[in-house]
Structure formats: structure tokens, C-alpha cells
PDB file of C-alpha atoms in Angstrom:
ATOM      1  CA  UNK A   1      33.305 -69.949  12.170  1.00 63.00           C
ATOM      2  CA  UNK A   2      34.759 -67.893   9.180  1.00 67.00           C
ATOM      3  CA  UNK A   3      32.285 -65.251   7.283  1.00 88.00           C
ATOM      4  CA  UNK A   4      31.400 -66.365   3.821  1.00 94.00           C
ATOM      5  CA  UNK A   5      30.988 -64.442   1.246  1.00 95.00           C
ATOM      6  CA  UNK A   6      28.436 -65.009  -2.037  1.00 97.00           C
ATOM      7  CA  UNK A   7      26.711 -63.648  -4.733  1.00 97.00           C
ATOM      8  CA  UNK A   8      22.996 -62.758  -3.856  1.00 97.00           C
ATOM      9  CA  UNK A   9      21.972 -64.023  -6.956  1.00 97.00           C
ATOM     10  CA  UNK A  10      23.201 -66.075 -10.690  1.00 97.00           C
ATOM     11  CA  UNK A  11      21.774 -67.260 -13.945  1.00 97.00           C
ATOM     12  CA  UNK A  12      22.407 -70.719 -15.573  1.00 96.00           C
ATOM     13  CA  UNK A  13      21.289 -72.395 -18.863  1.00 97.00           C
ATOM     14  CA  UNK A  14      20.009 -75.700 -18.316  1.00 97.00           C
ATOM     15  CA  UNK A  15      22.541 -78.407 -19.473  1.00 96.00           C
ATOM     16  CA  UNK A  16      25.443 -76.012 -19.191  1.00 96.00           C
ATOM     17  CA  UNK A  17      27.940 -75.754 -16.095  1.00 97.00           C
ATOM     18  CA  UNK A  18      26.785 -73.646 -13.048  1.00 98.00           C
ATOM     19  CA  UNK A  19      29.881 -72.403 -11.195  1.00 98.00           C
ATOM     20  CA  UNK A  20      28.731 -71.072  -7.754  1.00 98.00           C
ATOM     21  CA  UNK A  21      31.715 -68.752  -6.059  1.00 98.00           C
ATOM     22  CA  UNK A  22      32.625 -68.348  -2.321  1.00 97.00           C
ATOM     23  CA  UNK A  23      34.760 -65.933  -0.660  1.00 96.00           C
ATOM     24  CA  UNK A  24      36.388 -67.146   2.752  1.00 95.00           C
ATOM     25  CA  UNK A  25      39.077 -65.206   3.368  1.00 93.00           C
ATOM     26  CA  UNK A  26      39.219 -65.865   7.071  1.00 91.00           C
ATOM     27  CA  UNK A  27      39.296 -69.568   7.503  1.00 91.00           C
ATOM     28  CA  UNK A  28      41.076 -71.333   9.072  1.00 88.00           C
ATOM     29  CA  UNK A  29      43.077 -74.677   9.008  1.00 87.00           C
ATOM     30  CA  UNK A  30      40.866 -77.066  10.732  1.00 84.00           C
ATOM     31  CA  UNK A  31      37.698 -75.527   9.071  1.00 88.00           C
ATOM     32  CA  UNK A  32      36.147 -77.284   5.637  1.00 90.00           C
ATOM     33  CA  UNK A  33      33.901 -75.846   3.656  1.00 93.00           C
ATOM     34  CA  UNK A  34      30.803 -77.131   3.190  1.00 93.00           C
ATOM     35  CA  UNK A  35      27.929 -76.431   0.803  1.00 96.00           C
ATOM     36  CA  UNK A  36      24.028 -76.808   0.880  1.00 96.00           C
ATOM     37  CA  UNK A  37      21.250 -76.067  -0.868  1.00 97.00           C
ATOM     38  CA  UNK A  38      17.475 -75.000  -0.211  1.00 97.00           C
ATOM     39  CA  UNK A  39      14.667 -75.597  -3.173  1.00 95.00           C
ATOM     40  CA  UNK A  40      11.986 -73.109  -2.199  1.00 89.00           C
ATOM     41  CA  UNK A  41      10.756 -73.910   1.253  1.00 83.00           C
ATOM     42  CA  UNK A  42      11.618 -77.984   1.476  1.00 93.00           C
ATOM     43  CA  UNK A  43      14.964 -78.320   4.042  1.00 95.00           C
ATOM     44  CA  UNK A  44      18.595 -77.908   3.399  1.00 96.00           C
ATOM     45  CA  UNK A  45      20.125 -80.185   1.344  1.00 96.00           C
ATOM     46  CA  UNK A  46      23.995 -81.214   1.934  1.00 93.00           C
ATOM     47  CA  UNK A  47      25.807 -81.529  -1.665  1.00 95.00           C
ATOM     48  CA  UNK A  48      29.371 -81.594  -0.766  1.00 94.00           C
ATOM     49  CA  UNK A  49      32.283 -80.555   1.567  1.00 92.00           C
ATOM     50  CA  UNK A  50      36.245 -80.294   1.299  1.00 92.00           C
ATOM     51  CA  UNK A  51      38.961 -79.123   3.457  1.00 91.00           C
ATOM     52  CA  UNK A  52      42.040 -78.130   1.016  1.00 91.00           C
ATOM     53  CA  UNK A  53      41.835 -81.144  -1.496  1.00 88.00           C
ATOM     54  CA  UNK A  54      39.146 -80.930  -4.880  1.00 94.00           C
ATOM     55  CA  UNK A  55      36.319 -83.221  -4.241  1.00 95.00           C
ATOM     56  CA  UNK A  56      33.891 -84.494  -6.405  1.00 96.00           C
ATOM     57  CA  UNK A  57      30.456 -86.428  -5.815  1.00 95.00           C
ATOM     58  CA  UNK A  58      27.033 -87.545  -7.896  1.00 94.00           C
ATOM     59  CA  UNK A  59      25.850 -84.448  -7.254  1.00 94.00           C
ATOM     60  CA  UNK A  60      28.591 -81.447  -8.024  1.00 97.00           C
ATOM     61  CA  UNK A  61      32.477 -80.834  -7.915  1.00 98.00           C
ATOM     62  CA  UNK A  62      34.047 -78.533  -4.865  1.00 98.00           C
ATOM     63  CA  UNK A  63      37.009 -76.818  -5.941  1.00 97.00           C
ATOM     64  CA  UNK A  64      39.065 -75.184  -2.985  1.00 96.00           C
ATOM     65  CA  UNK A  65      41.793 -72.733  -4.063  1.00 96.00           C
ATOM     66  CA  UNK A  66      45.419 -73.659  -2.506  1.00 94.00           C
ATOM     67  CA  UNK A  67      45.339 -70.634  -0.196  1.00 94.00           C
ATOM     68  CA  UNK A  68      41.794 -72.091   0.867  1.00 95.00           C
ATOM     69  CA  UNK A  69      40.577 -68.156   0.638  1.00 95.00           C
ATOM     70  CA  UNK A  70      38.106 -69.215  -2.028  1.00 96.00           C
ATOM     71  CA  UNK A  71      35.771 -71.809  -3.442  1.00 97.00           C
ATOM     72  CA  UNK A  72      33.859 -72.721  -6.233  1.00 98.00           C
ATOM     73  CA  UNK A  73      31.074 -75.248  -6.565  1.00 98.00           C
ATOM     74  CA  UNK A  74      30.027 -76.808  -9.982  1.00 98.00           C
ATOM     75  CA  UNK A  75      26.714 -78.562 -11.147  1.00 97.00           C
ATOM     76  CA  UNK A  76      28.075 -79.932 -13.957  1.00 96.00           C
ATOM     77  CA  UNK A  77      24.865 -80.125 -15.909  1.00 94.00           C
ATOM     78  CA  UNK A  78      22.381 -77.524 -14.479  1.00 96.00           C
ATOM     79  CA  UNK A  79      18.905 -79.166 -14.936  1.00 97.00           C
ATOM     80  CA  UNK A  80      15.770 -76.978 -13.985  1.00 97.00           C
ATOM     81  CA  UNK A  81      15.475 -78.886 -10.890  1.00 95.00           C
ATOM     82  CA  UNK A  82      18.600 -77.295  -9.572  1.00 97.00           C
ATOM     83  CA  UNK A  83      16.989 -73.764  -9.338  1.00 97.00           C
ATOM     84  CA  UNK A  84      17.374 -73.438  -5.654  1.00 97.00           C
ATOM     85  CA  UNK A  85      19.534 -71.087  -2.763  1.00 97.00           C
ATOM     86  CA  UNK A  86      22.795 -72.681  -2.587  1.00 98.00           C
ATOM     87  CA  UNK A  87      24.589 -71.869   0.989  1.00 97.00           C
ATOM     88  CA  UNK A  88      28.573 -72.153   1.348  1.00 96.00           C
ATOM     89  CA  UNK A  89      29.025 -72.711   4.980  1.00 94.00           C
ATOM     90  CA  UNK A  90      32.808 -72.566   6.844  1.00 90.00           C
ATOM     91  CA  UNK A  91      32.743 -74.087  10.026  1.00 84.00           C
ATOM     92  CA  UNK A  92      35.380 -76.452  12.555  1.00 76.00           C
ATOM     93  CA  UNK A  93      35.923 -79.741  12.113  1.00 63.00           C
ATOM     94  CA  UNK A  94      35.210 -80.761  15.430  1.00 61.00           C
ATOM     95  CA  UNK A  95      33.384 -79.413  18.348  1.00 52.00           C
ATOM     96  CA  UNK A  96      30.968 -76.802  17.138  1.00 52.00           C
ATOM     97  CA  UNK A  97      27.709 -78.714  16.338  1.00 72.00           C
ATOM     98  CA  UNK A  98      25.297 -76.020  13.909  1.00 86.00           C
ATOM     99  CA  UNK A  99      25.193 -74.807  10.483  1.00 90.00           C
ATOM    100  CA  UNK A 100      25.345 -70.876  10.381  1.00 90.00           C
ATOM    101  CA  UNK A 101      23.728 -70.099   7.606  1.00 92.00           C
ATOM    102  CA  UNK A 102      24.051 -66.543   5.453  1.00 91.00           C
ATOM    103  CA  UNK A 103      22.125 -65.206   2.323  1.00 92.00           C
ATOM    104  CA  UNK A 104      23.506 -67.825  -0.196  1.00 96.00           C
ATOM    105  CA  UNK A 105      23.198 -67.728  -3.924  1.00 97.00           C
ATOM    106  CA  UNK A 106      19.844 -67.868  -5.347  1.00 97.00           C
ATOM    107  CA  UNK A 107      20.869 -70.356  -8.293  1.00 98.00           C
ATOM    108  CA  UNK A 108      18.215 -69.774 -11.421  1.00 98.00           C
ATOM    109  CA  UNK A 109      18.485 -72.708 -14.473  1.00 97.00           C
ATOM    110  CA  UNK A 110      16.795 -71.130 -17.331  1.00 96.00           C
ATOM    111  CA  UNK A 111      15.599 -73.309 -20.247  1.00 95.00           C
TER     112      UNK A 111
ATOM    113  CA  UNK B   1      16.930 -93.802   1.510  1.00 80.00           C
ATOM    114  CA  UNK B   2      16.641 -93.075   5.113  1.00 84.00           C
ATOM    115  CA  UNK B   3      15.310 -89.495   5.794  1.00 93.00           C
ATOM    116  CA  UNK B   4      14.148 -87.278   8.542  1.00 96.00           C
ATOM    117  CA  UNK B   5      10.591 -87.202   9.145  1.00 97.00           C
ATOM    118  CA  UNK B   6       8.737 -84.003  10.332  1.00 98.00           C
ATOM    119  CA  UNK B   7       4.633 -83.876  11.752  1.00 96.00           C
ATOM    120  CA  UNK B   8       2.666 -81.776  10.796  1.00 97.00           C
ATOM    121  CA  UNK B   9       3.290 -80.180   7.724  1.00 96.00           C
ATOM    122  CA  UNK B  10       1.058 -77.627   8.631  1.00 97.00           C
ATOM    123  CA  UNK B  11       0.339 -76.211  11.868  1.00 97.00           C
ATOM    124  CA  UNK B  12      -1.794 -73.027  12.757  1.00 98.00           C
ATOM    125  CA  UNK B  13      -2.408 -71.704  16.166  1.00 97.00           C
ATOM    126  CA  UNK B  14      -3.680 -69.289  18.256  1.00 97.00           C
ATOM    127  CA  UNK B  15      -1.252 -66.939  20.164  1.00 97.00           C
ATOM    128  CA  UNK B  16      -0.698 -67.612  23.721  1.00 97.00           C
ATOM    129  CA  UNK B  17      -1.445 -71.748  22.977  1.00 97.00           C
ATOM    130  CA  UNK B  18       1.043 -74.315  23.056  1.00 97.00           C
ATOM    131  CA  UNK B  19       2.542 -76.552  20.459  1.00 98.00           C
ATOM    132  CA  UNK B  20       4.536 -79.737  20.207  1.00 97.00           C
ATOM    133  CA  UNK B  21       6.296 -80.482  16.685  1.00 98.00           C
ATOM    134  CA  UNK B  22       7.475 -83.829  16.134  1.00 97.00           C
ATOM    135  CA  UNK B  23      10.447 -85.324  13.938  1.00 97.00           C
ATOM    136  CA  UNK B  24      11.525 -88.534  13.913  1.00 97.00           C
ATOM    137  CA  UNK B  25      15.733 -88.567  13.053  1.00 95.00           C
ATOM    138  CA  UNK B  26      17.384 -91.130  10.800  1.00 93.00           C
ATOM    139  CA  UNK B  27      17.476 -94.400  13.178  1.00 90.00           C
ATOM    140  CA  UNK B  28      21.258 -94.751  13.654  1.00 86.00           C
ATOM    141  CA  UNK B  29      21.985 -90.865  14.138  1.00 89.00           C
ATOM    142  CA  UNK B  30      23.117 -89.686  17.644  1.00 87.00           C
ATOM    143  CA  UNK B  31      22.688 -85.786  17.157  1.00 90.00           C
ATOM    144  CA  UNK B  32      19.579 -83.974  16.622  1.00 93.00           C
ATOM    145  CA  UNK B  33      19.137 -80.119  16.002  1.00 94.00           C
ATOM    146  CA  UNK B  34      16.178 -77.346  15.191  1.00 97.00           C
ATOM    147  CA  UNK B  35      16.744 -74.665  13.119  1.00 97.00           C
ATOM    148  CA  UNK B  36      14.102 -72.497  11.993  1.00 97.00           C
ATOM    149  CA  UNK B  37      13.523 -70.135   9.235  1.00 97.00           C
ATOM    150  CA  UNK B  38      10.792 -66.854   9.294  1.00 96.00           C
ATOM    151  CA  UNK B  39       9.589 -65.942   5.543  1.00 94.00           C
ATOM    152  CA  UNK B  40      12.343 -64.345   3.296  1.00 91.00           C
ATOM    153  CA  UNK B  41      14.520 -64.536   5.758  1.00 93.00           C
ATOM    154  CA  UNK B  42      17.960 -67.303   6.900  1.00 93.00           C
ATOM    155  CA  UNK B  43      17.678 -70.397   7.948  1.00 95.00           C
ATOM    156  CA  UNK B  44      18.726 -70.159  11.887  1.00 96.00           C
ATOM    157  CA  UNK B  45      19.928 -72.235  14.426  1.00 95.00           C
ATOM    158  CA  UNK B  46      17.887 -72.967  17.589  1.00 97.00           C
ATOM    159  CA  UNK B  47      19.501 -75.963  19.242  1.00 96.00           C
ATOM    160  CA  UNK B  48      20.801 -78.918  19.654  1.00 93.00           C
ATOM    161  CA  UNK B  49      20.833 -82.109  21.548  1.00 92.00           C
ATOM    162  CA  UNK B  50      22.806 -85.342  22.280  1.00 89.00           C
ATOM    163  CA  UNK B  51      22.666 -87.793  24.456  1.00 87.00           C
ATOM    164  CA  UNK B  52      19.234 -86.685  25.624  1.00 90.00           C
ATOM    165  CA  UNK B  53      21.012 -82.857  27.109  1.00 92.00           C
ATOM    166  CA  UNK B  54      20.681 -79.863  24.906  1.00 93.00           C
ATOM    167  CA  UNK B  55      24.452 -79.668  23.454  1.00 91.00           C
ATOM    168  CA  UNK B  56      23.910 -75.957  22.016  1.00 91.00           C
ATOM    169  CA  UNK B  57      20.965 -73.547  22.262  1.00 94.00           C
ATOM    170  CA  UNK B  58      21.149 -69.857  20.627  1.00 94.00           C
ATOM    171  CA  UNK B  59      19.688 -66.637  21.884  1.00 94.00           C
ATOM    172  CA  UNK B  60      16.371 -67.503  20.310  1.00 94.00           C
ATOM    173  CA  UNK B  61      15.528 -70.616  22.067  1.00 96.00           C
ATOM    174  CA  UNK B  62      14.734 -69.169  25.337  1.00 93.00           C
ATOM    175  CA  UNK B  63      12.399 -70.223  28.386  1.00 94.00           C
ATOM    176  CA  UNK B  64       9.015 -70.317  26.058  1.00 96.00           C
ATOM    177  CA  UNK B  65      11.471 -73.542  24.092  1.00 97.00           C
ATOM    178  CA  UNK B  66      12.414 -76.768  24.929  1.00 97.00           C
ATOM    179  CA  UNK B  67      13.006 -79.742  23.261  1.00 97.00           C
ATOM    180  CA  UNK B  68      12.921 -83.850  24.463  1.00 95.00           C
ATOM    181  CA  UNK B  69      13.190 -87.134  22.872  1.00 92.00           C
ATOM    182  CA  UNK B  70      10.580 -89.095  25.104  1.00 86.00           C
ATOM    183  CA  UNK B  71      11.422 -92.515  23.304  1.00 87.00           C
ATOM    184  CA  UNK B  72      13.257 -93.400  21.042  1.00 77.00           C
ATOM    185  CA  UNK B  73      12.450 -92.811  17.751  1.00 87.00           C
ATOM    186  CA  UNK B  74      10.657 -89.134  17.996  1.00 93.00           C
ATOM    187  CA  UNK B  75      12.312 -85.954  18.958  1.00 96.00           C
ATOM    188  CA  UNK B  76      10.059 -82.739  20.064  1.00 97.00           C
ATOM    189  CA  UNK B  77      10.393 -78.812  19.704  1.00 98.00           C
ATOM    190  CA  UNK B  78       7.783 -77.367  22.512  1.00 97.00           C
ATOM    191  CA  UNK B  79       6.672 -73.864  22.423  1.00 97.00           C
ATOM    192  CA  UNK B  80       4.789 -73.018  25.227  1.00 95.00           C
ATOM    193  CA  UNK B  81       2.935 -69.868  24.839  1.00 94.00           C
ATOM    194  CA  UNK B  82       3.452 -69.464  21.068  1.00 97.00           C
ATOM    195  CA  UNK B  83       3.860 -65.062  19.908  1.00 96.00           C
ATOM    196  CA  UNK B  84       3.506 -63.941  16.446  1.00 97.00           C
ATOM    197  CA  UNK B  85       6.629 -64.135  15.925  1.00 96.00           C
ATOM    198  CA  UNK B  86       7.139 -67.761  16.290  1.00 97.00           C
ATOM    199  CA  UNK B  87       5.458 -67.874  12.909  1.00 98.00           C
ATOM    200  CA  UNK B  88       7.952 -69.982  10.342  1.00 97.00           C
ATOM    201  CA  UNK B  89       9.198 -72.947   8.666  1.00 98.00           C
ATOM    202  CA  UNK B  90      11.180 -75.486  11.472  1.00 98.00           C
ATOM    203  CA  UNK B  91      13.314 -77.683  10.368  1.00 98.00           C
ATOM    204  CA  UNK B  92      14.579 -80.655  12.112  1.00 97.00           C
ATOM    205  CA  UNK B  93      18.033 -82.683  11.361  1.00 95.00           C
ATOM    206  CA  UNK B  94      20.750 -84.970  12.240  1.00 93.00           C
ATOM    207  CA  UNK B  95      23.370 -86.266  11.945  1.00 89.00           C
ATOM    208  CA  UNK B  96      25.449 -89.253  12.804  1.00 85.00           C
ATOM    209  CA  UNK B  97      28.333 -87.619  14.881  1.00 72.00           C
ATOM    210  CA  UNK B  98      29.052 -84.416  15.527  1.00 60.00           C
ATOM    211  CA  UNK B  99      33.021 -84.055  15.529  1.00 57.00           C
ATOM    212  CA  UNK B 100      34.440 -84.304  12.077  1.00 58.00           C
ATOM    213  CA  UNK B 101      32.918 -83.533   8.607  1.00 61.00           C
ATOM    214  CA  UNK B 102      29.574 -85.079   8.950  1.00 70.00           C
ATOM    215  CA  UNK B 103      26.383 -84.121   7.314  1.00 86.00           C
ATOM    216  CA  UNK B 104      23.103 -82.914   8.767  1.00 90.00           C
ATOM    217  CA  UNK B 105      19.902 -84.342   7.182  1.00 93.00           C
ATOM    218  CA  UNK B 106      16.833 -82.059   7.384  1.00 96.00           C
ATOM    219  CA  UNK B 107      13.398 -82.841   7.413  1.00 97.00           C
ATOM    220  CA  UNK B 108      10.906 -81.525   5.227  1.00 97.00           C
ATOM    221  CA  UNK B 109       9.983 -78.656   7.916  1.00 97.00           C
ATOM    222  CA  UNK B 110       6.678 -77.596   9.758  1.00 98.00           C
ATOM    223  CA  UNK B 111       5.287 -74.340   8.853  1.00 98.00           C
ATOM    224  CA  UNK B 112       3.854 -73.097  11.751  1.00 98.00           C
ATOM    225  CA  UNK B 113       1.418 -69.843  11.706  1.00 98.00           C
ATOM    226  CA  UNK B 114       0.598 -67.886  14.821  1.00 97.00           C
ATOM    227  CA  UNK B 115      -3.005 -65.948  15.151  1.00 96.00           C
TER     228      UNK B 115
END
């Protein structure tokens, strides 16, 4: 699976947009990009995932850039219980089974 | 909503004992997985299982692992003679299929702590 790249941390004001960047420069075409999130200790949560095309669910937006090299996830209205670790994951579409997770973003909403 | 169950929240053991910890997947999923995650540190893979055969297994889940789904509701993470180091949070999931863009739902996690 392609290595993702985020920032270790990012500040948000509640009720504004939170735009969470990922780098993955390596991917490749039959890989989407999916995107978790961890509040404190509970499990990962799924939020979204995309392979080239902008998707959009209740929770947050996934914009892909047309080389696929980057991504950005929006919350469009950060509330405080969105303060959580937010994980980009690249992996195949078919055949390898487990989430490799890295660092992710540690996502604060401030009030 | 249907979610993943985990049992216990809470575990605490003595080194060298064993320990059985117990999820119970969404009904109509197929593939099951543990991942675990030590304090302050990433959420890693251990293994994971379909059609009752371990599918996947990384260099942590060695001989002192092993998993089973002994009906058909419950699926178990066995550590056998539990170290130190086996103190974390694990997290069960699944998911309906594997192949494709599906989803893994996680449970709420066991902390287990090693004496």
C-alpha cells in the first residue's frame, strides 16, 4: 500500500470548516483512499473513501486531486465532538484485507 | 445501528496467564480482523480471518496468538501466556467483504493490562 503522508497535528474553530491534508504521492491506480478517525481510545471510525472522483457523505467531503497525489478531507462544520486523530489510509481495492495505519492528524475543535 | 460488540472492557492479568477476548461482528459480515494498539502508540494490525482460516496474520501475532469463531455469533483473540508487553487496547472489526472498497467496523476495544 502507498505511504501517506499528514500533519502530526491542526487547530479548528468550532462551526468553521476543518480541512485535513494528505500526501500520497505513490499511489497507485487501483488504490482509494480512505479516511478514519479515532476519538481518544474508543475504535476507528470509517468517514469516507474515494478513488479519483470527489465524494461527499453525512459526515465530511473527500476531495482527491486529478493526479490522485493528494487529498483533502473536510468537516464542514467542526463541532467539539470532532476533536479526534483522523487517519488517511491508501490501500488496493481488492485483495489485501487490513488497514495500515500511520500517525494521523490529531484534529483539535476549539470553542 | 448494527455495531461490533467487544467483552470485557476491562481486563487485567497476571503475566504468564491466559486470556480469551470476545467480540461479537455485525451479523451479516463475512470478515473479521484484530488490530491492537499499545498506549501513545498506532493502531496495528494482528490478523485476520474468513471463512473460519486466518486470511492474514502480521509479525506480531505469533505462536502465544490465535484466534476462532466457535459459533456463530462470537469471534475470539487467545493469548496464551500473556508478557508485559501484550498490555493495550484490542480492537475487533469487520466487514462485509473484503475485495472492493468496503468498510471495517470496530468495536469499542478491550484494554488489557499485564502484571
Amino acid at each position: 500500500d502507498a505511504k501517506t503522508t499528514q500533519p502530526t497535528s491542526m487547530d479548528c474553530a468550532e462551526g468553521r470548516a476543518a480541512n485535513l491534508p494528505c500526501n500520497h504521492s505513490t499511489i497507485s491506480g487501483n488504490e482509494y483512499v480512505y479516511w478514519y478517525r479515532q476519538i481518544h481510545s474508543q475504535g476507528p471510525q470509517y468517514i469516507i473513501h474515494g478513488l479519483k472522483n470527489n465524494e461527499t457523505n453525512e459526515m465530511a467531503s473527500l476531495i482527491i486531486t486529478e493526479d490522485r497525489k493528494s487529498s483533502t478531507l473536510i468537516l464542514p462544520h467542526a463541532t467539539l465532538r470532532d476533536t479526534a486523530v483522523y487517519y488517511c489510509i491508501v490501500r488496493v481495492s481488492r485483495g489485501a484485507q487490513k488497514l495500515v495505519f500511520g500517525q494521523g492528524t490529531r484534529l483539535t475543535i476549539n470553542p | 445501528e448494527p455495531e461490533v460488540t467487544q467483552t470485557p472492557s476491562h481486563q487485567v492479568t497476571q503475566m504468564g496467564q491466559e486470556v480469551i477476548l470476545r467480540c461479537v461482528p455485525i451479523s451479516n459480515h463475512l470478515y473479521f480482523y484484530w488490530y491492537r494498539q499499545i498506549l501513545g502508540q498506532k493502531v496495528e494490525f494482528l490478523v485476520s480471518f474468513y471463512n473460519n482460516e486466518i486470511s492474514e496474520k502480521s509479525e506480531i501475532f505469533d505462536d502465544q496468538f490465535s484466534v476462532e469463531r466457535p459459533d456463530g455469533s462470537n469471534f475470539t483473540l487467545k493469548i496464551r501466556s500473556t508478557k508485559l508487553e501484550d498490555s493495550a487496547m484490542y480492537f475487533c472489526a469487520s466487514s462485509e467483504r473484503v475485495a472492493g472498497n468496503n468498510e471495517q467496523f470496530f468495536g469499542p476495544g478491550t484494554r488489557l493490562t499485564v502484571l
